[in-house]
XYZ file of C-alpha atoms in Angstrom:
351
model
C 0.000 0.000 0.000
C 1.312 3.448 -0.929
C 0.838 6.523 1.259
C 1.525 10.155 0.428
C 1.069 13.334 2.421
C 2.272 16.797 3.330
C 3.360 18.190 6.705
C 1.129 20.595 8.590
C 4.052 23.034 8.731
C 3.661 23.711 5.028
C 0.155 25.101 5.451
C 0.108 26.390 9.039
C 2.298 29.225 10.249
C 4.836 28.262 12.861
C 3.818 31.376 14.807
C 0.287 29.965 15.174
C 1.147 26.407 16.122
C 4.342 24.771 17.210
C 4.543 21.031 17.774
C 6.758 19.207 20.228
C 7.125 15.646 21.368
C 8.084 14.545 24.871
C 10.540 11.661 25.255
C 10.781 10.046 28.705
C 14.037 8.457 29.828
C 12.906 5.391 31.788
C 16.150 5.247 33.780
C 16.194 8.868 34.998
C 12.427 9.442 34.699
C 13.183 12.781 33.043
C 11.399 14.093 29.979
C 13.050 15.825 27.068
C 10.997 18.144 24.866
C 11.892 17.963 21.180
C 10.513 19.892 18.207
C 8.286 17.844 15.885
C 6.191 18.152 12.776
C 2.737 16.703 12.083
C 2.053 14.841 8.869
C -1.331 13.851 7.492
C -1.077 10.542 5.583
C -3.890 9.340 3.345
C -4.050 6.132 1.273
C -3.481 6.889 -2.374
C -6.032 4.997 -4.456
C -5.480 4.421 -8.182
C -7.272 7.099 -10.159
C -7.068 9.750 -7.411
C -5.998 13.225 -8.332
C -2.912 13.491 -6.165
C -2.727 17.293 -6.066
C -6.422 17.674 -5.237
C -6.216 15.076 -2.505
C -3.215 16.712 -0.865
C -4.346 20.232 -1.594
C -0.828 21.011 -2.694
C -0.131 24.725 -2.879
C 1.017 26.188 -6.130
C 4.228 27.677 -4.726
C 6.215 27.344 -7.908
C 8.054 24.303 -6.629
C 7.725 21.040 -8.457
C 6.008 18.526 -6.205
C 6.988 14.894 -6.453
C 3.951 12.910 -7.492
C 3.947 9.132 -7.540
C 2.288 7.510 -10.521
C -0.037 4.694 -9.483
C -1.483 2.562 -12.265
C -5.285 2.453 -12.348
C -6.662 -1.092 -12.437
C -8.265 -1.747 -15.784
C -10.193 -4.936 -15.046
C -12.443 -6.243 -12.288
C -9.828 -8.893 -11.542
C -7.166 -6.236 -10.927
C -9.518 -4.346 -8.595
C -10.275 -7.548 -6.705
C -6.581 -8.339 -6.327
C -5.997 -4.816 -5.048
C -8.677 -5.298 -2.401
C -7.071 -8.608 -1.467
C -3.749 -6.840 -0.906
C -5.444 -4.290 1.353
C -6.947 -7.067 3.466
C -3.599 -8.875 3.617
C -1.866 -5.713 4.834
C -4.473 -4.166 7.146
C -7.321 -6.642 7.587
C -8.295 -8.370 10.794
C -7.535 -12.024 11.426
C -11.125 -12.909 10.535
C -10.924 -10.994 7.249
C -7.656 -12.744 6.392
C -9.203 -16.147 7.068
C -12.168 -15.286 4.867
C -9.783 -14.160 2.134
C -7.845 -17.426 2.329
C -11.090 -19.412 2.063
C -12.246 -17.304 -0.869
C -9.013 -17.885 -2.741
C -9.147 -21.619 -2.175
C -12.725 -21.916 -3.383
C -12.580 -19.417 -6.227
C -13.100 -20.723 -9.780
C -12.535 -18.307 -12.627
C -15.348 -18.594 -15.162
C -12.824 -18.232 -17.973
C -11.174 -21.448 -16.825
C -14.373 -23.316 -15.979
C -13.907 -26.002 -18.599
C -10.340 -26.599 -17.486
C -11.400 -26.628 -13.836
C -14.077 -29.233 -14.416
C -11.645 -31.354 -16.375
C -9.011 -31.132 -13.646
C -11.572 -32.075 -11.005
C -12.546 -35.119 -13.016
C -8.905 -36.106 -13.372
C -8.392 -35.769 -9.642
C -11.501 -37.857 -8.991
C -10.234 -40.473 -11.423
C -6.982 -40.765 -9.510
C -8.679 -40.734 -6.110
C -11.020 -43.555 -7.104
C -8.004 -45.862 -7.193
C -5.409 -47.124 -9.595
C -6.498 -47.147 -13.201
C -7.621 -50.435 -14.729
C -4.455 -52.149 -15.952
C -6.299 -53.827 -18.788
C -7.546 -50.545 -20.273
C -4.741 -48.446 -21.698
C -6.418 -45.388 -23.208
C -5.494 -44.351 -26.703
C -4.014 -41.019 -25.552
C -1.491 -42.839 -23.365
C 0.246 -44.756 -26.146
C 2.518 -42.503 -28.236
C 1.837 -42.183 -31.938
C 3.288 -45.178 -33.776
C 4.162 -46.133 -37.330
C 2.270 -49.325 -38.189
C 4.285 -49.719 -41.403
C 7.688 -49.569 -39.712
C 10.362 -51.849 -41.190
C 12.578 -51.805 -38.083
C 11.818 -51.410 -34.352
C 13.535 -48.008 -34.296
C 10.957 -46.688 -36.787
C 7.906 -47.655 -34.725
C 8.055 -44.800 -32.205
C 9.592 -41.349 -32.394
C 11.853 -40.677 -29.404
C 11.052 -36.972 -29.802
C 7.562 -37.736 -28.447
C 9.222 -38.586 -25.137
C 12.177 -36.197 -25.129
C 12.671 -33.597 -27.865
C 16.043 -32.460 -29.286
C 15.709 -29.122 -27.472
C 15.039 -30.896 -24.187
C 17.934 -33.246 -24.830
C 20.200 -30.221 -25.209
C 18.788 -28.724 -21.999
C 19.603 -31.886 -20.026
C 23.049 -32.453 -21.501
C 24.756 -30.444 -18.741
C 23.257 -32.163 -15.666
C 23.644 -35.608 -17.263
C 27.424 -35.333 -17.684
C 27.871 -36.874 -14.256
C 26.985 -40.240 -15.817
C 29.723 -39.874 -18.425
C 32.319 -39.211 -15.731
C 31.142 -41.983 -13.367
C 33.900 -44.316 -12.135
C 33.301 -47.898 -10.917
C 33.991 -46.753 -7.353
C 31.464 -43.926 -7.631
C 28.876 -46.261 -9.139
C 29.348 -48.678 -6.227
C 28.853 -45.786 -3.818
C 25.667 -44.738 -5.604
C 24.427 -48.316 -5.398
C 25.159 -48.543 -1.675
C 23.444 -45.194 -1.016
C 20.585 -45.995 -3.439
C 21.169 -42.647 -5.086
C 19.812 -43.787 -8.445
C 17.515 -46.597 -9.612
C 19.294 -49.912 -10.169
C 18.271 -50.004 -13.835
C 20.196 -46.774 -14.439
C 23.250 -47.951 -12.474
C 23.362 -51.138 -14.558
C 23.876 -48.981 -17.658
C 26.799 -46.982 -16.237
C 29.319 -45.834 -17.132
C 28.228 -44.595 -20.526
C 30.694 -44.245 -23.355
C 32.412 -40.912 -23.925
C 31.105 -40.753 -27.478
C 27.525 -41.498 -26.440
C 25.713 -38.161 -26.307
C 22.102 -39.326 -26.044
C 22.606 -42.182 -23.580
C 23.485 -40.101 -20.483
C 20.622 -37.683 -21.152
C 18.082 -40.483 -21.501
C 19.323 -42.167 -18.330
C 19.257 -38.866 -16.427
C 15.692 -38.161 -17.545
C 14.697 -41.750 -16.753
C 15.929 -41.311 -13.162
C 13.453 -38.495 -12.599
C 10.606 -40.262 -14.404
C 11.041 -43.327 -12.189
C 11.267 -41.236 -9.013
C 8.156 -39.319 -10.021
C 6.257 -42.537 -10.762
C 7.143 -44.011 -7.363
C 5.551 -41.093 -5.509
C 2.387 -42.208 -3.761
C 0.725 -38.799 -3.532
C -1.621 -37.764 -6.314
C -0.468 -34.121 -6.123
C 2.914 -32.611 -6.855
C 4.418 -29.214 -6.170
C 7.378 -27.806 -7.989
C 9.225 -27.944 -4.663
C 8.800 -31.742 -4.727
C 10.961 -31.768 -7.844
C 13.647 -29.483 -6.415
C 16.389 -32.055 -7.022
C 15.760 -31.896 -10.780
C 17.043 -29.350 -13.216
C 14.576 -26.663 -14.312
C 14.279 -28.320 -17.725
C 13.362 -31.705 -16.214
C 10.839 -30.079 -13.880
C 9.033 -28.346 -16.707
C 9.048 -31.487 -18.856
C 7.482 -33.631 -16.138
C 4.922 -31.080 -14.929
C 3.744 -30.209 -18.444
C 3.516 -33.805 -19.716
C 2.308 -35.817 -16.754
C 0.322 -33.434 -14.533
C -2.388 -30.801 -14.746
C -2.576 -27.688 -12.509
C -4.913 -28.133 -9.565
C -8.007 -25.910 -9.640
C -7.315 -24.752 -6.089
C -4.177 -22.630 -5.799
C -2.772 -22.535 -2.309
C -2.901 -19.313 -0.317
C 0.871 -18.903 -0.362
C 0.871 -18.630 -4.140
C 2.250 -22.111 -4.879
C 0.289 -24.226 -7.326
C -0.190 -27.939 -6.882
C -0.268 -30.308 -9.839
C -2.503 -33.360 -10.120
C -1.330 -36.614 -11.692
C -4.451 -38.493 -12.740
C -4.588 -42.225 -13.341
C -4.423 -41.660 -17.093
C -1.395 -39.373 -16.874
C 0.293 -41.769 -14.460
C -0.275 -44.508 -17.020
C 1.204 -42.249 -19.702
C 4.251 -41.726 -17.500
C 4.707 -45.494 -17.149
C 4.428 -46.030 -20.909
C 7.048 -43.349 -21.548
C 9.379 -44.949 -18.979
C 9.071 -48.304 -20.743
C 9.479 -46.710 -24.154
C 12.612 -44.871 -23.040
C 14.008 -48.148 -21.687
C 13.373 -49.783 -25.068
C 15.403 -47.090 -26.823
C 18.193 -47.346 -24.243
C 18.388 -51.165 -24.611
C 17.987 -51.269 -28.374
C 14.368 -52.483 -28.161
C 15.015 -55.672 -26.193
C 15.692 -55.895 -22.448
C 15.330 -57.879 -19.239
C 12.358 -56.364 -17.426
C 13.274 -57.596 -13.931
C 15.488 -54.733 -12.736
C 13.260 -51.952 -14.048
C 10.238 -53.768 -12.658
C 11.739 -53.691 -9.164
C 12.573 -50.003 -9.498
C 8.952 -49.278 -10.451
C 7.560 -51.641 -7.791
C 5.214 -53.340 -10.263
C 4.046 -56.927 -10.566
C 4.419 -59.055 -13.683
C 0.807 -58.629 -14.750
C 0.791 -54.861 -14.822
C 4.166 -54.235 -16.416
C 3.541 -57.061 -18.909
C 0.266 -55.522 -20.062
C 1.861 -52.113 -20.495
C 4.681 -53.578 -22.570
C 2.232 -55.488 -24.764
C 0.256 -52.269 -25.235
C 3.432 -50.780 -26.738
C 3.688 -53.727 -29.146
C 6.320 -55.729 -27.261
C 6.522 -59.484 -27.151
C 6.780 -60.373 -23.447
C 8.365 -63.717 -22.574
C 8.954 -65.593 -19.335
C 12.544 -66.570 -18.588
C 12.493 -70.304 -17.959
C 13.582 -71.571 -14.567
C 13.485 -68.209 -12.776
C 11.976 -67.774 -9.320
C 10.390 -65.329 -8.933
C 9.358 -65.314 -12.582
C 11.467 -62.968 -14.708
C 10.285 -61.321 -17.907
C 11.942 -60.119 -21.076
C 10.455 -57.671 -23.573
C 11.218 -57.177 -27.251
C 9.640 -54.765 -29.712
C 8.938 -56.915 -32.765
C 8.178 -56.280 -36.410
C 5.513 -56.513 -37.801
C 3.982 -54.496 -35.007
C 1.259 -56.212 -33.001
C -0.850 -54.068 -30.664
C -3.891 -54.895 -28.494
C -7.179 -53.670 -29.930
C -7.607 -51.084 -27.148
C -4.381 -49.354 -28.201
C -5.001 -49.223 -31.937
C -7.529 -46.403 -32.075
C -6.327 -43.354 -34.010
C -2.681 -43.623 -32.947
C -1.087 -44.455 -36.280
C 1.570 -42.131 -37.631
C 1.256 -41.117 -41.235
C 4.018 -42.417 -43.423
C 6.452 -39.820 -44.679
C 6.410 -39.697 -48.459
């Protein structure tokens, strides 16, 4: 809040009125009389005529006038009132303001708000049905691919620009020594699947970035809460944070009173996250890998991870003689997808 004002001495003759203030010394109990001036301070509201409000005299001197922007919309006026309550309101008014902010739904974002509420309800109702992988979860695929590498486009999971943005933080994997890797394993710093692929070769530019991004995808998937704040992802680089929040969450309709926004990960988006983790693992392992280690990192049973891999077009096999049962996955050509994953997800062939 901005205040402006002028002293009484500028309009009242000192011969008529002199002001003093008494200061008591608590130790000696003596009072000292000191000259003082009286100032009249009034809140300056946007749109006020400053000179009229202060009744500034035209004495030839240039008065300093502060320019306060006038709110142009109802939303700006409301926010200005909120700031007044925050600064000068009673405890009751502040509580009412906090409740109003939590329950407020902007009509311009009504459609988005309803959608977010439905997504939150979907997550809260329990884990999504493992047998129903929605068509928006599976990345676009090329049904006419001649090789496994042509089926999916890695840019749908991590774009070239994002790869460049993660190249700096991921260099730690290129410089990892066997001793450091053993230390990471003992401290459980990174998922075991990632540690099994270290160290990466010096000439491998994409490998470290994909492993680094995979670390954060796995950690995000293992979170049990349905909501995320940006502070929950503080260990990630800014690029990784934005990638995860934009792809796998939606902003919650209720912003917290302290200005932080929570993000909701619905069952569908959580399923999308899992599919992207598996797809990234396929690219890292040249489209054929032992599922066991990654399965333990994700804390999934054979049924669930097997169905997700089949939804991506993988052939899932049981390793004979293993207890507990181990699985392998291989993306095969020609591509074979479950019927539930075939709806409108084909990529047009480039001619």
